[in-house]
XYZ file of C-alpha atoms in Angstrom:
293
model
C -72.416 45.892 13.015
C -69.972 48.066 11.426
C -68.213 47.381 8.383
C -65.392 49.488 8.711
C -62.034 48.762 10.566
C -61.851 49.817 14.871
C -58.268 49.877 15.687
C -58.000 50.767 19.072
C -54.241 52.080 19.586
C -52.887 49.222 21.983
C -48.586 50.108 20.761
C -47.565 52.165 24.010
C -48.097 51.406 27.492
C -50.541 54.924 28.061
C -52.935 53.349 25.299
C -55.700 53.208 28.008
C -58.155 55.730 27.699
C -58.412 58.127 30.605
C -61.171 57.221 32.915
C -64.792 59.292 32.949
C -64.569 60.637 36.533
C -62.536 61.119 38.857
C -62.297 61.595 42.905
C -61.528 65.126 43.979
C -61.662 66.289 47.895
C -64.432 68.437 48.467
C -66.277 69.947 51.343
C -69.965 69.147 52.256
C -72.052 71.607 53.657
C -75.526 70.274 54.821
C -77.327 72.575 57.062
C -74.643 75.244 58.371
C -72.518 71.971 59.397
C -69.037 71.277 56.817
C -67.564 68.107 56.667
C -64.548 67.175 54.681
C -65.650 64.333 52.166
C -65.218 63.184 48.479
C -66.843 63.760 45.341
C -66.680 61.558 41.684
C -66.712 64.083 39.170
C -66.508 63.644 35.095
C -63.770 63.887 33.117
C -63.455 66.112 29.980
C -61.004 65.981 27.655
C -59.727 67.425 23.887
C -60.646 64.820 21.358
C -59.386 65.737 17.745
C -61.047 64.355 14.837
C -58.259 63.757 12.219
C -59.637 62.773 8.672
C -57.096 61.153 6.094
C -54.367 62.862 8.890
C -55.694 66.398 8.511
C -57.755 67.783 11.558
C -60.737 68.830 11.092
C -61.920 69.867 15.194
C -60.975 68.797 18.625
C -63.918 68.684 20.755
C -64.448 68.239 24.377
C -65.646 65.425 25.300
C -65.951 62.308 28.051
C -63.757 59.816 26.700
C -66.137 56.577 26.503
C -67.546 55.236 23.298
C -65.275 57.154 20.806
C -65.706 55.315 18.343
C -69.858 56.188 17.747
C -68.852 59.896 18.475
C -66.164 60.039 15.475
C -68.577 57.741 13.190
C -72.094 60.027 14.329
C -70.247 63.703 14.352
C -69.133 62.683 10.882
C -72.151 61.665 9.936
C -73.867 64.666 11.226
C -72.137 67.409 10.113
C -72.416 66.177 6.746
C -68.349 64.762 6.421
C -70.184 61.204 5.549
C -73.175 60.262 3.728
C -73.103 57.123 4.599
C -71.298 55.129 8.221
C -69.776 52.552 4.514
C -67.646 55.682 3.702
C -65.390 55.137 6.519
C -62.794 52.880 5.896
C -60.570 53.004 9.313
C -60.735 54.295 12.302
C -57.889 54.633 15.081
C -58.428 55.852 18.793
C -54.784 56.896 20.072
C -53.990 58.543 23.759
C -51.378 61.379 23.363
C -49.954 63.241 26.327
C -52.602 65.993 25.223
C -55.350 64.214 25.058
C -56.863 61.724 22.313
C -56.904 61.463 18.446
C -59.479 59.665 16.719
C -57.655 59.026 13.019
C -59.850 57.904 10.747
C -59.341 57.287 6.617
C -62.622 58.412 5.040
C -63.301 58.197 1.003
C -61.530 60.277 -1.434
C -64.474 61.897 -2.358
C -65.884 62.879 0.546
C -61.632 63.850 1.616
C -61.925 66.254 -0.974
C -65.168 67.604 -0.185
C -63.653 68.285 3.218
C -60.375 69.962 1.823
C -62.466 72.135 -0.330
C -64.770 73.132 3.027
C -61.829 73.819 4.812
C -60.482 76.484 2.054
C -63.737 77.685 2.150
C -63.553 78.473 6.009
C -60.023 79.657 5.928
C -60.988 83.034 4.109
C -64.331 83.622 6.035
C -65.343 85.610 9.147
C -67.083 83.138 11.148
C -70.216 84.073 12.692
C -69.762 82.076 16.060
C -71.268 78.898 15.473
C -68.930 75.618 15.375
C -68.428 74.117 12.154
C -70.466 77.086 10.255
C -68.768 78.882 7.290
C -71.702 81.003 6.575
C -75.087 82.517 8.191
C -76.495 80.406 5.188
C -75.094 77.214 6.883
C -77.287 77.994 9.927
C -80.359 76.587 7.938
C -78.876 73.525 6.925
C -81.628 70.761 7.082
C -81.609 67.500 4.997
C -85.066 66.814 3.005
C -88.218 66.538 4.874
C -88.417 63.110 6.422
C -91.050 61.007 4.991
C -93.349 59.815 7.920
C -95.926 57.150 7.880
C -98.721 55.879 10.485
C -96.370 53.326 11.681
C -94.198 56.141 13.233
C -96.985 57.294 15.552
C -95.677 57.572 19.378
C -98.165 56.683 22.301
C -97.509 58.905 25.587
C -97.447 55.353 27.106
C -94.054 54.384 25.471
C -92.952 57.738 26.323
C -93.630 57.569 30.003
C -91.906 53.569 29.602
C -88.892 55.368 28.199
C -87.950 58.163 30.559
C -89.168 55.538 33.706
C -86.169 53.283 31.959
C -83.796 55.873 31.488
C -82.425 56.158 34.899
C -80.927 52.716 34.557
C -79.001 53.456 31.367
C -77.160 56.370 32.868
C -74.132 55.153 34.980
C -72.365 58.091 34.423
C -75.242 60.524 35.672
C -75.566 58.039 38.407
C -72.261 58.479 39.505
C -71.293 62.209 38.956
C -74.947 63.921 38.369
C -73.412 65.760 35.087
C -73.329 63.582 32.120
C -75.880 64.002 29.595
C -77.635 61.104 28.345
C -78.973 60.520 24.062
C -81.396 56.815 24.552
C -82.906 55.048 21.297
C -86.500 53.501 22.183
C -88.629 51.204 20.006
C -92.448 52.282 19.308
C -93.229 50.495 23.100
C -91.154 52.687 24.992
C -88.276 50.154 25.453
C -84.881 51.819 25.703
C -82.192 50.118 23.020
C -79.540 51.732 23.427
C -78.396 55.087 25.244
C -75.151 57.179 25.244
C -73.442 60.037 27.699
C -71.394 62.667 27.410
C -70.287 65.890 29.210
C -71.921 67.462 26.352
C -75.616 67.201 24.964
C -74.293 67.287 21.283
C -71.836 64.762 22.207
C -74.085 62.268 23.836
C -76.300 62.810 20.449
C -73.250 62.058 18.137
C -72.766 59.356 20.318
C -76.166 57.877 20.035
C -76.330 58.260 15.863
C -73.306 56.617 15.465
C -74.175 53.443 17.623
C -77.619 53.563 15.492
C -75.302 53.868 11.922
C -72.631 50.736 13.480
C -75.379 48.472 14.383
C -77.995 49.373 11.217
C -80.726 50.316 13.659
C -83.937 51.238 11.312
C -85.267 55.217 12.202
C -88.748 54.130 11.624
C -89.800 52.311 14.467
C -88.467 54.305 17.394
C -88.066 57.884 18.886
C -84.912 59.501 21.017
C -85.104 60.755 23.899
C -82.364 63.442 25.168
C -81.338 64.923 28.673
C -81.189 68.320 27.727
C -82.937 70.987 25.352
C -83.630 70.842 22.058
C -81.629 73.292 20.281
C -80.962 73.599 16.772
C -78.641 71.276 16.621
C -79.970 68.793 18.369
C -83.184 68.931 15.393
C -80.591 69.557 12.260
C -78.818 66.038 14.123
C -81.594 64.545 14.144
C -82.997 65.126 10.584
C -79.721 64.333 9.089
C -80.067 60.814 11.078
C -83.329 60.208 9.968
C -84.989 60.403 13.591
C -89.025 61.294 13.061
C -89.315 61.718 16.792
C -87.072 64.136 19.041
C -88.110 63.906 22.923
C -86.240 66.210 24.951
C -86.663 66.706 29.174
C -86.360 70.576 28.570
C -87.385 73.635 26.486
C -86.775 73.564 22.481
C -85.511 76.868 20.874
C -87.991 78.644 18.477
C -85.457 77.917 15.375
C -85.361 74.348 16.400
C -89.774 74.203 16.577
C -89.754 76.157 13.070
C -86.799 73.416 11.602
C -88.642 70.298 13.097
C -91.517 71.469 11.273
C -89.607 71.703 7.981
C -88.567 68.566 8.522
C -91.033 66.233 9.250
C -90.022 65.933 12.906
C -92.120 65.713 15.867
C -90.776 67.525 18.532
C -91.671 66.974 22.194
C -90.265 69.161 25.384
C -90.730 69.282 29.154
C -91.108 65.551 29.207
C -91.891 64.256 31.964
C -93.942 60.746 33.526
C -97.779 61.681 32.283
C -96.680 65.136 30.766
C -94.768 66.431 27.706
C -95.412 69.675 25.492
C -95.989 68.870 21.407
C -94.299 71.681 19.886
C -94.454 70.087 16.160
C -96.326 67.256 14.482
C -98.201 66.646 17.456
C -100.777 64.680 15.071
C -98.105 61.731 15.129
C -99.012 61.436 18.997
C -101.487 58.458 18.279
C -105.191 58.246 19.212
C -104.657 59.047 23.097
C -103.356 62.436 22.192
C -106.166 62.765 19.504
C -108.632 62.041 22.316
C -107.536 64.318 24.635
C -107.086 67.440 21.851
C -111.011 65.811 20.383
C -113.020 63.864 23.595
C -115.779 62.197 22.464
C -118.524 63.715 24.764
């Protein structure tokens, strides 16, 4: 598990994190007739990430499993190298919503400082957390892939059968999106949700960082498209395999590519689209692309 410091903030009576839905009166319309009725909806609220006391975003976000957000946003957008350069890490509930204070190496404090100059005398282009067009294209090296990271439609199909059963959330509002870790048979490990698909991804790459999960013998699977993002995430986690349930962008298909990532849309049970590396499907794709006649 993680070997920095979780120090949930337990000094004022409000330390209890807000809850991730709540009941709102609604009415019901089902074939011209209305009924009055009620509804569990999620929760979304402002999450800052403070580093070394300076904040660096505030995010919206459901507030479960804070912890792997800070630790996989960190991680992803390149604040950390490594899940051993966070020292501390301190969820606190403020009347405005919820601070995530976390003490980070001096290094990498500086390297943040000197990013945050860097953004103050920019025009920014419209992308979060991008000081230049440049920035847009920022992918880690080319994963190195090996036969053992092949992924059979089988476990595929096993995963998104499973992944009803991970999402309590979904299952109780029908809006949170869900990031699930499966090994090469299909078998969900872990899975995370948020009101957010970059979220729920942060999420998921921060429980895989805390508990030292190995990238090699698994894919994720995510309840959403695959943007740019969601690829430039994945790379930087070392994920070979990105399975999303809807369309990828063309910029995320031409960075998978880059990066050694095979990238899978419209999945569903006994269908999917290969949109990069498709070779890394195994010998039942091969057989279907090549029957033996």
């Amino acid at each position: 598990m993680a070997d920095f410091l979780i120090r949930p903030d337990l000094s004022d009576d409000d330390a209890v994190l807000p809850p991730t839905a709540a009941l709102h009166d609604v009415v019901r319309v089902c074939r011209g007739v209305a009924a009055a009725s009620d509804d569990e909806v999620i929760e979304e609220v402002p999450v800052a990430l403070v580093y070394n006391g300076i904040s660096q975003a505030v995010m919206l976000a459901s507030p479960a499993d804070l912890e792997d957000f800070a630790l996989g946003f960190s991680l992803g957008e390149g604040i950390l190298a490594h899940r051993r350069e966070l020292y501390d890490l301190e969820v606190r509930n403020t009347c405005n919503g919820i601070s995530i204070e976390m003490d980070i190496a001096p290094q990498r404090f500086l390297q943040l400082k000197e990013r945050r100059r860097n953004l103050a005398g920019r025009t920014g282009c419209g992308l979060c957390g991008v000081e230049s067009l440049a920035d847009v294209a920022r992918m880690p090296a080319a994963l190195a892939t090996t036969g053992e990271q092949q992924v059979s439609l089988a476990a595929i199909d096993r995963c998104l059968q499973q992944l009803n059963d991970w999402q309590p959330l979904r299952r109780q509002t029908g809006s949170a999106h869900g990031s699930a870790w499966a090994d090469l048979a299909g078998n969900i490990q872990c899975c995370r949700e948020d009101v957010g698909r970059h979220n729920a991804l942060d999420k998921l790459v921060g429980a895989l960082a805390r508990q030292q999960t190995p990238r090699g013998a698994g894919f994720a699977l995510v309840t959403s498209r695959a943007s740019y993002e969601m690829v430039q995430k994945a790379a930087t986690a070392g994920i070979s395999t990105l399975v999303a349930i809807s369309a990828p962008t063309s910029l995320a298909i031409r960075q998978a590519e880059a990066a050694g990532i095979m990238l899978l849309g419209f999945a569903r049970p006994g269908q999917l689209v290969a949109y990069s590396h498709s070779e890394r499907l195994g010998t039942q794709a091969e057989n279907l692309l090549h029957p033996v006649i």
